[in-house]
Coordinates of N, CA and C in Angstrom, one line a residue:
V1353 N -10.7 -2.4 1.6 CA -10.2 -2.3 0.9 C -10.6 0.0 0.9
F1354 N -9.4 0.9 1.4 CA -10.0 2.0 1.2 C -9.6 2.5 -0.4
S1355 N -11.1 3.5 -0.2 CA -10.6 4.2 -1.6 C -9.8 5.8 -2.0
S1356 N -9.7 6.3 -0.7 CA -8.8 7.4 -0.4 C -8.4 7.4 1.6
V1357 N -7.7 7.7 1.4 CA -6.9 7.9 2.3 C -5.7 9.0 2.6
T1358 N -5.7 9.6 4.2 CA -5.2 11.0 3.8 C -3.7 11.0 5.1
S1359 N -3.4 11.9 4.9 CA -1.6 11.2 5.4 C -1.5 12.6 5.6
V1360 N -0.5 12.7 6.7 CA 0.1 14.5 6.3 C 1.4 14.2 6.3
L1361 N 2.8 15.1 5.4 CA 3.8 14.6 5.8 C 4.4 15.9 6.4
N1362 N 6.0 15.6 6.9 CA 6.4 16.4 8.1 C 7.1 17.4 6.8
M1363 N 7.9 17.7 6.4 CA 8.2 18.4 5.0 C 9.1 19.3 5.1
S1364 N 9.8 19.2 6.5 CA 10.5 20.6 7.6 C 11.8 19.9 7.6
I1365 N 11.5 18.8 7.5 CA 13.5 17.8 6.8 C 14.6 18.3 5.9
F1366 N 13.0 19.1 5.1 CA 13.7 19.8 4.3 C 14.5 21.0 3.5
K1367 N 13.5 21.9 4.6 CA 13.7 23.1 4.6 C 15.7 23.3 4.9
D1368 N 16.2 23.1 4.5 CA 18.1 23.1 5.2 C 19.1 23.0 3.7
E1369 N 17.8 22.4 3.0 CA 18.8 21.4 1.4 C 17.6 22.9 0.7
F1370 N 16.6 22.1 0.5 CA 16.0 23.2 -0.9 C 14.9 23.6 -0.2
V1371 N 13.7 25.0 -1.1 CA 12.9 25.7 -1.5 C 11.9 24.6 -1.0
L1372 N 10.9 25.1 0.7 CA 9.9 23.6 0.3 C 8.5 24.2 -0.7
E1373 N 8.8 25.6 -0.8 CA 7.7 26.1 -1.5 C 7.1 25.4 -3.1
D1374 N 9.2 24.9 -3.5 CA 9.2 24.2 -4.6 C 9.2 23.2 -4.4
L1375 N 9.2 23.2 -3.2 CA 9.0 21.5 -3.4 C 7.9 20.9 -4.0
I1376 N 6.8 20.9 -2.7 CA 5.5 21.6 -2.8 C 5.4 21.6 -4.5
K1377 N 5.7 23.0 -5.0 CA 4.6 22.1 -6.3 C 5.3 21.4 -7.2
E1378 N 6.2 21.3 -7.0 CA 7.2 19.8 -7.7 C 6.0 19.0 -7.2
I1379 N 6.1 18.8 -6.4 CA 5.3 17.4 -6.0 C 3.6 17.2 -7.0
K1380 N 3.3 18.6 -6.4 CA 1.7 18.6 -6.4 C 1.7 18.2 -8.3
K1381 N 2.8 19.2 -9.4 CA 3.1 18.2 -10.8 C 3.1 17.3 -10.9
K1382 N 4.3 16.5 -9.7 CA 4.2 14.8 -11.0 C 3.0 13.9 -9.5
S1383 N 2.4 14.7 -8.3 CA 1.3 13.3 -8.5 C 0.4 13.6 -8.3
T1384 N -0.8 14.1 -10.3 CA -2.1 15.2 -10.3 C -3.3 14.7 -9.7
A1385 N -3.1 12.6 -8.7 CA -4.0 12.5 -8.1 C -4.3 12.5 -7.0
L1386 N -3.3 13.3 -6.3 CA -3.1 13.9 -5.1 C -4.0 15.1 -5.0
S1387 N -4.9 15.9 -3.4 CA -5.6 16.4 -3.1 C -5.2 16.9 -2.0
F1388 N -3.6 18.3 -2.4 CA -2.9 18.7 -1.3 C -3.7 20.5 -0.1
G1389 N -3.1 20.2 1.1 CA -3.5 20.6 2.2 C -2.9 22.3 1.6
P1390 N -3.1 23.5 2.1 CA -2.3 24.5 2.6 C -0.9 23.9 3.5
L1391 N 0.8 24.9 3.3 CA 1.9 24.6 3.7 C 1.7 24.6 4.9
Q1392 N 1.9 24.3 6.4 CA 1.7 25.0 7.0 C 3.4 25.8 8.2
S1393 N 3.8 26.6 8.9 CA 4.8 26.8 9.1 C 5.9 26.2 9.9
N1394 N 5.1 25.3 10.3 CA 6.3 24.3 10.7 C 6.1 23.1 9.5
G1395 N 5.6 22.6 8.2 CA 6.6 22.2 7.6 C 5.6 21.8 7.5
H1396 N 4.2 21.1 8.0 CA 3.8 20.2 7.6 C 2.6 20.5 6.9
I1397 N 1.7 19.3 6.1 CA 0.6 19.3 4.7 C 0.7 18.1 4.8
S1398 N -0.8 18.0 4.3 CA -2.2 17.1 4.6 C -2.2 16.5 2.7
V1399 N -2.6 15.4 2.3 CA -2.4 15.4 1.2 C -3.4 14.0 1.1
Q1400 N -4.4 13.7 0.3 CA -5.7 13.1 -0.4 C -5.1 12.0 -1.2
G1401 N -5.8 10.8 -1.2 CA -5.5 11.0 -2.5 C -5.5 9.5 -2.3
S1402 N -5.5 7.6 -3.7 CA -5.6 6.7 -3.2 C -4.6 5.9 -3.0
F1403 N -4.8 4.7 -1.3 CA -3.7 4.5 -0.8 C -2.3 4.0 -1.8
P1404 N -2.3 3.5 -3.8 CA -1.4 3.9 -4.4 C -0.6 4.5 -4.6
A1405 N -1.6 5.6 -5.3 CA -0.7 7.4 -5.6 C 0.1 7.3 -4.0
I1406 N -0.5 7.7 -3.4 CA 0.4 8.1 -1.6 C 1.5 6.8 -1.8
K1407 N 1.6 5.7 -1.6 CA 2.7 5.2 -2.1 C 3.7 5.7 -2.3
L1408 N 3.5 5.7 -3.3 CA 4.5 6.3 -4.5 C 5.2 7.7 -4.2
L1409 N 3.7 8.8 -3.2 CA 4.5 9.6 -3.2 C 5.3 9.8 -1.8
R1410 N 5.1 8.9 -1.3 CA 5.6 8.3 0.2 C 7.3 8.0 0.0
D1411 N 7.2 6.9 -1.6 CA 8.8 6.6 -2.3 C 9.7 7.2 -2.9
F1412 N 8.5 8.3 -3.6 CA 9.5 9.8 -3.6 C 9.6 10.5 -2.3
L1413 N 9.1 10.7 -1.8 CA 10.8 11.3 -0.7 C 11.3 10.9 -0.4
L1414 N 11.1 9.1 0.3 CA 12.4 8.4 1.1 C 13.6 8.6 0.1
L1415 N 13.2 8.9 -1.4 CA 14.3 8.6 -2.1 C 15.4 10.1 -2.0
K1416 N 14.4 11.3 -2.3 CA 14.6 12.4 -1.4 C 15.3 12.7 -0.5
A1417 N 15.2 12.7 0.4 CA 15.7 12.3 2.1 C 16.8 11.5 1.7
K1418 N 16.8 10.6 1.0 CA 18.1 9.9 1.3 C 18.9 10.6 0.5
S1419 N 19.6 11.3 0.0 CA 20.4 12.5 -0.8 C 20.4 13.9 0.4
L1420 N 19.8 13.8 1.9 CA 20.2 14.6 1.7 C 21.4 13.9 3.1
P1421 N 22.5 15.1 2.9 CA 23.3 15.4 3.9 C 23.3 14.7 5.4
E1422 N 24.3 13.1 5.7 CA 23.8 12.9 7.3 C 24.6 14.1 7.5
K1423 N 23.4 13.7 9.3 CA 23.5 15.5 10.6 C 24.9 15.7 10.7
D1424 N 25.6 14.4 10.4 CA 26.6 15.4 11.3 C 28.0 15.9 9.9
K1425 N 27.4 16.7 8.3 CA 27.9 16.7 7.8 C 27.0 18.2 7.9
R1426 N 26.0 18.1 8.0 CA 25.5 20.1 7.9 C 25.5 20.3 9.5
E1427 N 25.9 20.2 10.7 CA 26.3 20.4 11.0 C 27.8 21.4 11.2
E1428 N 28.8 20.6 10.5 CA 29.9 21.2 10.1 C 29.1 22.1 9.0
S1429 N 29.2 22.3 9.3 CA 29.0 23.4 7.3 C 27.8 24.7 7.6
K1430 N 27.0 24.6 9.0 CA 26.3 24.9 9.5 C 26.7 26.8 9.3
S1431 N 28.5 26.7 9.4 CA 28.9 28.6 10.3 C 28.7 28.9 8.6
H1432 N 28.7 27.9 7.4 CA 29.0 28.6 5.7 C 28.1 29.3 5.9
Q1433 N 26.6 29.1 6.0 CA 25.3 29.4 5.8 C 25.5 29.4 4.2
R1434 N 24.9 27.9 4.1 CA 25.1 27.7 2.0 C 23.7 27.7 1.6
P1435 N 23.8 28.1 0.8 CA 22.0 29.1 0.4 C 21.7 27.6 0.3
R1436 N 20.7 27.4 0.8 CA 19.2 27.1 -0.2 C 19.7 25.9 -1.6
R1437 N 19.3 25.1 -2.2 CA 19.0 25.0 -3.7 C 18.3 24.8 -4.1
R1438 N 17.2 25.4 -5.2 CA 15.9 25.6 -6.0 C 15.7 23.4 -6.2
L1439 N 15.1 23.3 -6.6 CA 14.5 22.2 -6.5 C 14.7 21.1 -8.1
Q1440 N 15.4 20.7 -8.3 CA 16.1 20.2 -9.2 C 15.2 18.9 -10.7
Q1441 N 15.1 18.6 -11.2 CA 14.1 17.7 -11.7 C 14.1 16.1 -11.8
H1442 N 12.7 15.8 -10.6 CA 13.5 14.0 -10.1 C 12.3 13.4 -10.6
R1443 N 12.1 12.2 -10.7 CA 11.3 11.5 -12.1 C 10.9 10.5 -10.2
L1444 N 9.4 10.9 -10.6 CA 8.6 9.8 -9.4 C 9.2 8.9 -9.4
T1445 N 9.2 7.8 -8.3 CA 9.5 6.4 -9.3 C 9.1 5.5 -7.9
T1446 N 8.9 4.8 -8.3 CA 8.8 3.1 -7.0 C 10.1 2.4 -6.9
E1447 N 10.8 3.1 -7.4 CA 12.6 2.2 -7.0 C 12.8 2.1 -6.0
T1448 N 13.8 1.6 -5.5 CA 14.2 0.9 -3.9 C 13.8 2.5 -3.3
S1449 N 13.3 1.8 -1.5 CA 13.5 2.8 -0.4 C 14.0 3.2 -0.1
D1450 N 14.4 4.1 0.7 CA 16.2 3.9 1.8 C 15.7 2.9 3.2
F1451 N 14.9 1.7 3.2 CA 15.0 0.6 4.1 C 15.3 -0.9 3.1
V1452 N 15.1 0.2 1.9 CA 15.7 -1.6 1.0 C 17.7 -1.6 0.7
H1453 N 18.0 -2.4 0.4 CA 18.7 -2.1 0.0 C 19.0 -4.0 -0.8
G1454 N 20.2 -3.1 -2.1 CA 20.2 -4.8 -3.2 C 19.0 -5.0 -3.6
E1455 N 18.8 -6.6 -3.2 CA 18.7 -7.5 -3.1 C 17.1 -7.9 -2.7
K1456 N 16.7 -6.7 -2.0 CA 15.1 -6.8 -0.5 C 14.6 -5.8 -1.6
Q1457 N 12.9 -6.0 -2.1 CA 12.8 -5.3 -2.1 C 11.6 -5.2 -1.7
V1458 N 10.6 -4.0 -0.9 CA 9.2 -4.1 -0.1 C 7.7 -3.1 -1.3
V1459 N 7.4 -4.2 -1.2 CA 6.0 -3.5 -1.3 C 4.8 -2.8 -0.8
V1460 N 3.9 -2.4 0.0 CA 3.4 -2.4 1.3 C 2.0 -2.6 0.6
L1461 N 0.8 -3.6 1.4 CA -0.1 -3.4 0.1 C -1.3 -2.9 2.2
D1462 N -2.3 -2.9 1.1 CA -4.1 -3.4 1.9 C -3.7 -4.9 2.2
T1463 N -4.0 -5.2 3.6 CA -4.4 -6.3 3.9 C -5.7 -7.5 3.5
D1464 N -7.0 -6.6 3.1 CA -7.6 -7.6 2.3 C -7.2 -7.8 0.8
M1465 N -7.3 -6.6 -0.2 CA -6.5 -7.3 -1.3 C -5.7 -8.2 -1.6
Y1466 N -4.5 -7.7 -0.1 CA -3.0 -8.6 -0.4 C -3.9 -10.3 -0.1
H1467 N -4.7 -10.4 0.8 CA -6.3 -12.1 0.8 C -6.3 -12.0 -0.8
Y1468 N -7.6 -11.1 -1.0 CA -7.6 -11.1 -2.6 C -6.8 -11.5 -3.8
M1469 N -5.2 -11.4 -3.4 CA -4.5 -11.3 -4.6 C -4.0 -13.0 -4.3
K1470 N -3.8 -12.9 -3.3 CA -3.8 -14.4 -2.5 C -3.9 -15.8 -3.2
H1471 N -5.2 -15.2 -3.3 CA -6.5 -16.8 -3.5 C -6.4 -15.9 -5.5
F1472 N -7.1 -14.7 -6.1 CA -7.1 -14.9 -6.6 C -6.3 -15.0 -8.4
S1473 N -5.4 -14.3 -7.8 CA -3.8 -14.0 -8.7 C -3.1 -14.5 -8.0
S1474 N -3.4 -15.6 -7.3 CA -1.9 -15.8 -6.8 C -1.1 -16.7 -7.4
R1475 N -1.2 -16.4 -9.4 CA 0.4 -16.4 -10.1 C 1.3 -15.1 -9.7
T1476 N 0.6 -13.8 -9.7 CA 1.5 -13.1 -9.3 C 2.7 -13.5 -8.1
F1477 N 2.5 -14.3 -7.2 CA 3.6 -14.4 -6.4 C 4.2 -15.8 -7.2
L1478 N 3.9 -15.9 -7.4 CA 5.1 -17.8 -8.0 C 5.4 -17.1 -9.1
V1479 N 7.2 -17.8 -8.0 CA 8.6 -17.2 -7.7 C 9.3 -18.2 -8.2
N1480 N 10.4 -17.8 -9.1 CA 11.2 -19.3 -9.2 C 11.7 -19.8 -7.9
D1481 N 13.1 -20.5 -7.2 CA 13.5 -21.1 -6.3 C 14.8 -19.8 -6.3
D1482 N 15.3 -19.0 -6.8 CA 15.8 -17.5 -6.4 C 15.0 -16.2 -5.9
V1483 N 14.3 -16.8 -6.1 CA 12.9 -15.5 -4.8 C 12.1 -16.4 -3.6
V1484 N 12.5 -15.4 -3.1 CA 11.4 -15.8 -1.6 C 10.8 -14.4 -1.6
I1485 N 9.0 -14.7 -1.8 CA 8.7 -14.1 -0.6 C 7.0 -14.1 0.6
S1486 N 7.4 -12.9 1.2 CA 7.4 -12.8 2.7 C 5.9 -11.7 2.9
G1487 N 5.3 -12.4 3.0 CA 3.8 -11.3 4.0 C 3.6 -11.1 5.3
V1488 N 4.4 -9.7 6.3 CA 4.0 -9.6 6.7 C 3.0 -8.2 7.8
T1489 N 2.0 -9.2 7.5 CA 0.6 -8.6 8.3 C 0.4 -7.8 9.7
D1490 N -0.6 -6.5 9.7 CA -0.3 -5.8 10.9 C -1.5 -4.5 10.5
G1491 N -2.9 -5.3 10.8 CA -4.1 -4.9 11.3 C -4.3 -4.9 9.4
G1492 N -5.1 -3.9 9.2 CA -5.5 -3.6 7.8 C -4.1 -3.3 6.1
I1493 N -2.6 -3.2 7.2 CA -2.0 -2.9 5.9 C -0.4 -5.0 6.7
T1494 N -0.6 -4.7 4.7 CA 0.4 -6.8 4.7 C 1.3 -5.5 4.4
T1495 N 2.4 -5.3 4.8 CA 3.7 -5.8 3.2 C 4.4 -6.8 3.5
V1496 N 4.1 -6.8 2.2 CA 5.4 -7.9 1.7 C 7.1 -7.8 1.8
Y1497 N 7.3 -8.7 1.9 CA 9.2 -8.3 1.5 C 9.5 -9.2 0.5
I1498 N 10.2 -9.3 -0.9 CA 10.4 -9.9 -2.0 C 12.3 -9.8 -2.0
E1499 N 13.4 -11.5 -1.7 CA 14.2 -11.3 -1.4 C 14.6 -12.0 -2.4
N1500 N 16.1 -11.8 -2.6 CA 16.3 -12.9 -3.4 C 17.7 -13.9 -2.9
A1501 N 17.4 -15.5 -3.0 CA 17.4 -16.7 -1.9 C 18.8 -17.4 -2.3
G1502 N 18.9 -17.4 -4.3 CA 19.8 -17.3 -5.1 C 21.0 -17.9 -5.1
S1503 N 22.2 -18.4 -4.8 CA 23.7 -18.6 -5.1 C 24.0 -16.8 -6.0
R1504 N 23.7 -16.6 -7.0 CA 23.6 -16.1 -8.2 C 22.6 -14.5 -7.9
S1505 N 23.7 -13.5 -7.2 CA 22.4 -12.4 -7.3 C 22.1 -11.6 -8.4
D1506 N 21.2 -11.2 -8.5 CA 19.6 -10.6 -9.5 C 19.3 -9.8 -8.8
A1507 N 18.9 -8.7 -8.8 CA 18.3 -7.6 -7.9 C 17.5 -7.5 -9.3
G1508 N 18.0 -7.3 -10.4 CA 17.0 -7.5 -11.5 C 15.6 -8.1 -11.3
Q1509 N 15.5 -9.7 -10.6 CA 14.5 -10.3 -11.3 C 13.9 -9.9 -10.1
V1510 N 14.4 -9.6 -8.0 CA 13.5 -9.2 -7.2 C 12.6 -8.0 -7.8
L1511 N 13.1 -6.5 -8.9 CA 13.0 -5.9 -8.4 C 11.8 -6.1 -9.6
R1512 N 11.9 -7.1 -11.3 CA 10.4 -7.4 -11.2 C 8.9 -8.1 -11.4
V1513 N 9.4 -8.8 -10.5 CA 8.4 -9.4 -9.3 C 7.2 -8.3 -7.9
K1514 N 8.2 -7.5 -8.2 CA 8.0 -6.0 -6.7 C 7.3 -5.4 -8.0
E1515 N 7.2 -5.1 -8.7 CA 6.6 -4.9 -10.3 C 5.6 -4.6 -10.1
K1516 N 5.2 -6.9 -10.6 CA 3.9 -7.5 -11.3 C 3.2 -7.4 -10.0
I1517 N 3.7 -7.7 -8.9 CA 2.4 -7.8 -7.8 C 2.1 -6.3 -7.5
E1518 N 3.0 -4.9 -8.0 CA 2.7 -3.9 -7.6 C 1.6 -3.2 -8.9
N1519 N 2.2 -3.6 -10.2 CA 0.6 -3.9 -11.1 C -0.4 -4.0 -11.5
E1520 N -0.4 -5.2 -10.7 CA -2.0 -6.4 -10.1 C -2.6 -5.2 -8.8
S1521 N -1.7 -5.3 -8.3 CA -2.8 -4.4 -6.7 C -3.5 -3.8 -7.2
M1522 N -2.8 -2.7 -8.6 CA -3.2 -1.1 -9.4 C -4.4 -1.6 -10.0
K1523 N -4.5 -3.3 -10.8 CA -5.5 -3.1 -11.1 C -6.7 -3.2 -10.3
L1524 N -7.1 -3.8 -9.4 CA -7.5 -4.3 -8.1 C -8.0 -3.3 -8.0
H1525 N -6.9 -2.2 -7.6 CA -7.3 -1.1 -6.4 C -8.7 -0.5 -6.5
N1526 N -9.1 -0.2 -7.5 CA -10.1 0.7 -8.1 C -11.1 -0.2 -8.0
A1527 N -11.4 -1.6 -8.6 CA -12.2 -2.5 -8.5 C -12.4 -3.2 -7.2
L1528 N -12.1 -3.4 -6.1 CA -12.4 -4.3 -5.3 C -12.9 -3.4 -4.1
R1529 N -14.3 -4.1 -4.2 CA -15.1 -2.9 -2.4 C -15.0 -4.4 -1.4
K1530 N -15.5 -3.8 -0.4 CA -15.5 -5.1 1.0 C -17.2 -5.0 1.4
E1531 N -17.5 -5.6 1.9 CA -18.8 -5.2 3.3 C -18.8 -6.3 3.9
R1532 N -19.3 -6.5 5.4 CA -19.5 -6.9 6.0 C -20.5 -7.1 7.5
I1533 N -20.4 -8.6 7.5 CA -21.6 -9.2 7.9 C -21.8 -9.7 9.3
Y1534 N -22.0 -8.9 10.2 CA -22.4 -8.6 12.0 C -23.0 -9.8 11.5
F1535 N -22.2 -10.6 12.7 CA -22.9 -11.3 12.9 C -24.3 -11.1 14.6
E1536 N -25.0 -11.5 15.1 CA -26.1 -10.7 15.5 C -25.9 -11.3 17.0
E1537 N -25.9 -12.7 17.4 CA -26.5 -13.2 17.9 C -24.9 -13.9 19.0
H1538 N -23.5 -13.4 18.0 CA -22.7 -14.1 18.3 C -22.4 -15.8 19.5
T1539 N -23.3 -16.9 18.9 CA -23.4 -18.7 19.4 C -21.8 -19.0 19.0
R1540 N -22.4 -19.8 19.2 CA -21.4 -20.7 17.8 C -22.5 -21.1 17.2
D1541 N -23.2 -22.2 17.0 CA -24.2 -21.6 16.5 C -25.0 -21.1 14.8
E1542 N -24.7 -19.7 15.1 CA -25.6 -17.9 14.1 C -23.9 -18.2 13.6
K1543 N -22.9 -18.3 14.0 CA -21.8 -18.4 13.0 C -20.9 -19.8 12.1
R1544 N -21.6 -20.8 12.8 CA -20.9 -22.2 12.0 C -22.5 -22.6 10.7
R1545 N -23.3 -21.3 11.3 CA -24.8 -21.3 9.4 C -24.3 -19.8 8.8
Y1546 N -24.0 -18.4 9.9 CA -23.7 -17.8 8.3 C -23.0 -18.8 7.7
K1547 N -21.2 -19.2 8.1 CA -20.1 -19.6 8.1 C -20.2 -21.4 6.3
W1548 N -21.6 -21.9 6.8 CA -21.9 -22.8 6.2 C -23.1 -22.0 5.1
V1549 N -24.1 -21.2 5.2 CA -24.1 -20.2 3.4 C -23.5 -19.1 3.3
C1550 N -21.9 -18.8 3.6 CA -21.4 -18.7 2.7 C -21.1 -19.3 1.6
E1551 N -20.0 -20.4 2.3 CA -19.7 -21.5 1.2 C -20.9 -21.8 0.5
S1552 N -22.0 -22.6 1.2 CA -22.8 -23.1 0.2 C -22.9 -21.7 -1.5
L1553 N -23.4 -20.4 -0.9 CA -23.1 -19.8 -2.3 C -22.1 -19.8 -2.7
K1554 N -20.9 -20.0 -2.6 CA -19.7 -19.1 -2.9 C -20.1 -19.4 -4.4
P1555 N -20.2 -20.9 -4.9 CA -20.5 -21.2 -6.8 C -20.1 -20.5 -7.1
H1556 N -21.4 -19.9 -6.8 CA -22.7 -19.0 -7.4 C -21.4 -17.6 -7.3
Y1557 N -20.7 -17.2 -6.4 CA -20.0 -16.3 -7.1 C -18.2 -16.3 -7.1
P1558 N -18.2 -16.8 -7.5 CA -16.1 -17.7 -8.1 C -15.1 -17.1 -8.1
Y1559 N -15.9 -15.1 -8.1 CA -15.0 -14.1 -7.9 C -14.8 -13.0 -6.3
V1560 N -15.9 -14.0 -5.3 CA -16.2 -13.1 -4.3 C -15.2 -14.4 -3.3
L1561 N -15.1 -14.0 -1.8 CA -13.2 -13.8 -1.5 C -14.2 -13.8 0.3
I1562 N -14.4 -14.8 0.8 CA -14.9 -14.7 2.2 C -14.3 -14.5 3.2
I1563 N -13.6 -13.6 4.2 CA -13.2 -13.8 5.3 C -13.5 -14.2 6.7
P1564 N -13.6 -15.9 6.9 CA -14.2 -15.0 9.0 C -13.3 -14.5 10.1
Y1565 N -14.2 -13.8 10.5 CA -13.8 -13.0 12.4 C -14.1 -14.2 12.5
D1566 N -14.3 -13.7 14.0 CA -14.7 -14.1 15.5 C -16.5 -13.6 15.1
T1567 N -16.1 -11.8 15.1 CA -17.7 -11.5 15.2 C -18.3 -10.6 14.0
H1568 N -17.2 -11.1 12.8 CA -18.6 -10.7 11.6 C -17.3 -11.1 10.8
I1569 N -17.8 -11.5 8.9 CA -17.5 -12.3 8.3 C -17.4 -10.9 7.1
D1570 N -16.6 -10.5 6.7 CA -15.9 -10.1 5.9 C -15.8 -10.3 4.5
V1571 N -16.3 -9.6 3.6 CA -16.4 -10.2 2.0 C -15.9 -9.2 0.9
V1572 N -14.9 -9.4 -0.3 CA -15.1 -8.4 -0.8 C -14.4 -9.3 -2.0
G1573 N -14.5 -8.3 -3.2 CA -15.0 -9.1 -4.3 C -15.6 -7.4 -5.4
Y1574 N -15.6 -7.8 -6.7 CA -15.9 -6.6 -7.5 C -17.3 -6.4 -6.6
S1575 N -18.0 -5.3 -7.1 CA -19.1 -4.0 -6.3 C -20.3 -5.1 -6.0
S1576 N -19.8 -5.0 -7.2 CA -22.4 -5.7 -8.4 C -22.2 -7.0 -6.9
E1577 N -21.1 -8.4 -7.9 CA -21.3 -9.8 -7.1 C -21.3 -8.8 -5.3
I1578 N -20.3 -8.0 -4.4 CA -20.5 -8.4 -3.4 C -21.7 -7.6 -2.1
L1579 N -22.7 -7.0 -3.5 CA -23.3 -6.7 -3.2 C -25.1 -7.6 -2.9
E1580 N -25.3 -7.9 -4.8 CA -25.9 -9.4 -4.0 C -25.2 -10.5 -3.8
F1581 N -24.5 -10.3 -3.0 CA -24.2 -12.1 -2.5 C -24.4 -11.6 -0.5
T1582 N -23.7 -10.5 -0.9 CA -24.4 -10.3 0.6 C -25.7 -10.1 1.4
K1583 N -26.7 -9.4 0.5 CA -28.1 -10.2 0.8 C -28.1 -11.5 0.4
E1584 N -28.1 -11.8 -0.4 CA -28.3 -13.6 -0.1 C -28.0 -13.9 1.5
V1585 N -27.0 -14.1 1.9 CA -26.1 -14.0 2.9 C -27.4 -13.5 4.0
R1586 N -27.4 -13.0 4.2 CA -28.5 -11.9 5.7 C -29.7 -12.4 4.6
N1587 N -31.1 -12.4 3.8 CA -31.9 -13.2 4.0 C -32.2 -14.9 4.0

């Protein structure tokens, strides 16, 4: 569970439509939780902050990119030397990204947080027969797809489920931490012993999630609890 991540944005795709300096100023006003580096001559700019905050920025930029004219239209209008328009006011939003259409929504979560939510906040993922939720994990990132499966189209219902998942992940983001317990000998008996100790301690730490792997065990939970838990396991 990352407390801070860094990303490099390529803003050059906006240079034909916006004054990049104005666009960056507007983004900084909307994304006060993020730290920005200087705008490079090639249109690149680094941004640092929490995973949810960067995701909000990504969704905002995807929506703005979606509003750009298609490439063939831009090519036709190049001869007119259309002036770049000044940035207009746009509300920072987490609504449908450009790869999300109609009755399908996407939420990107840290994989450890996804497992924790599935285990301890399972009600967040409880839906009726009209909505289907599926998760695809790729290393440290899990993409959650929320789709309408009912006969009656209700994009609003899918959006409400997405917002419920996002709100729960925001609550947990600042609270969850992860500790990793490495196996020293990597023998079958040692792995079995570690897992047995973790399971025996589990009743005393009801909000700690244990995720076993071949080479280690990940312990996810609130900071004070996982520190005590891992200390007891190692002892």
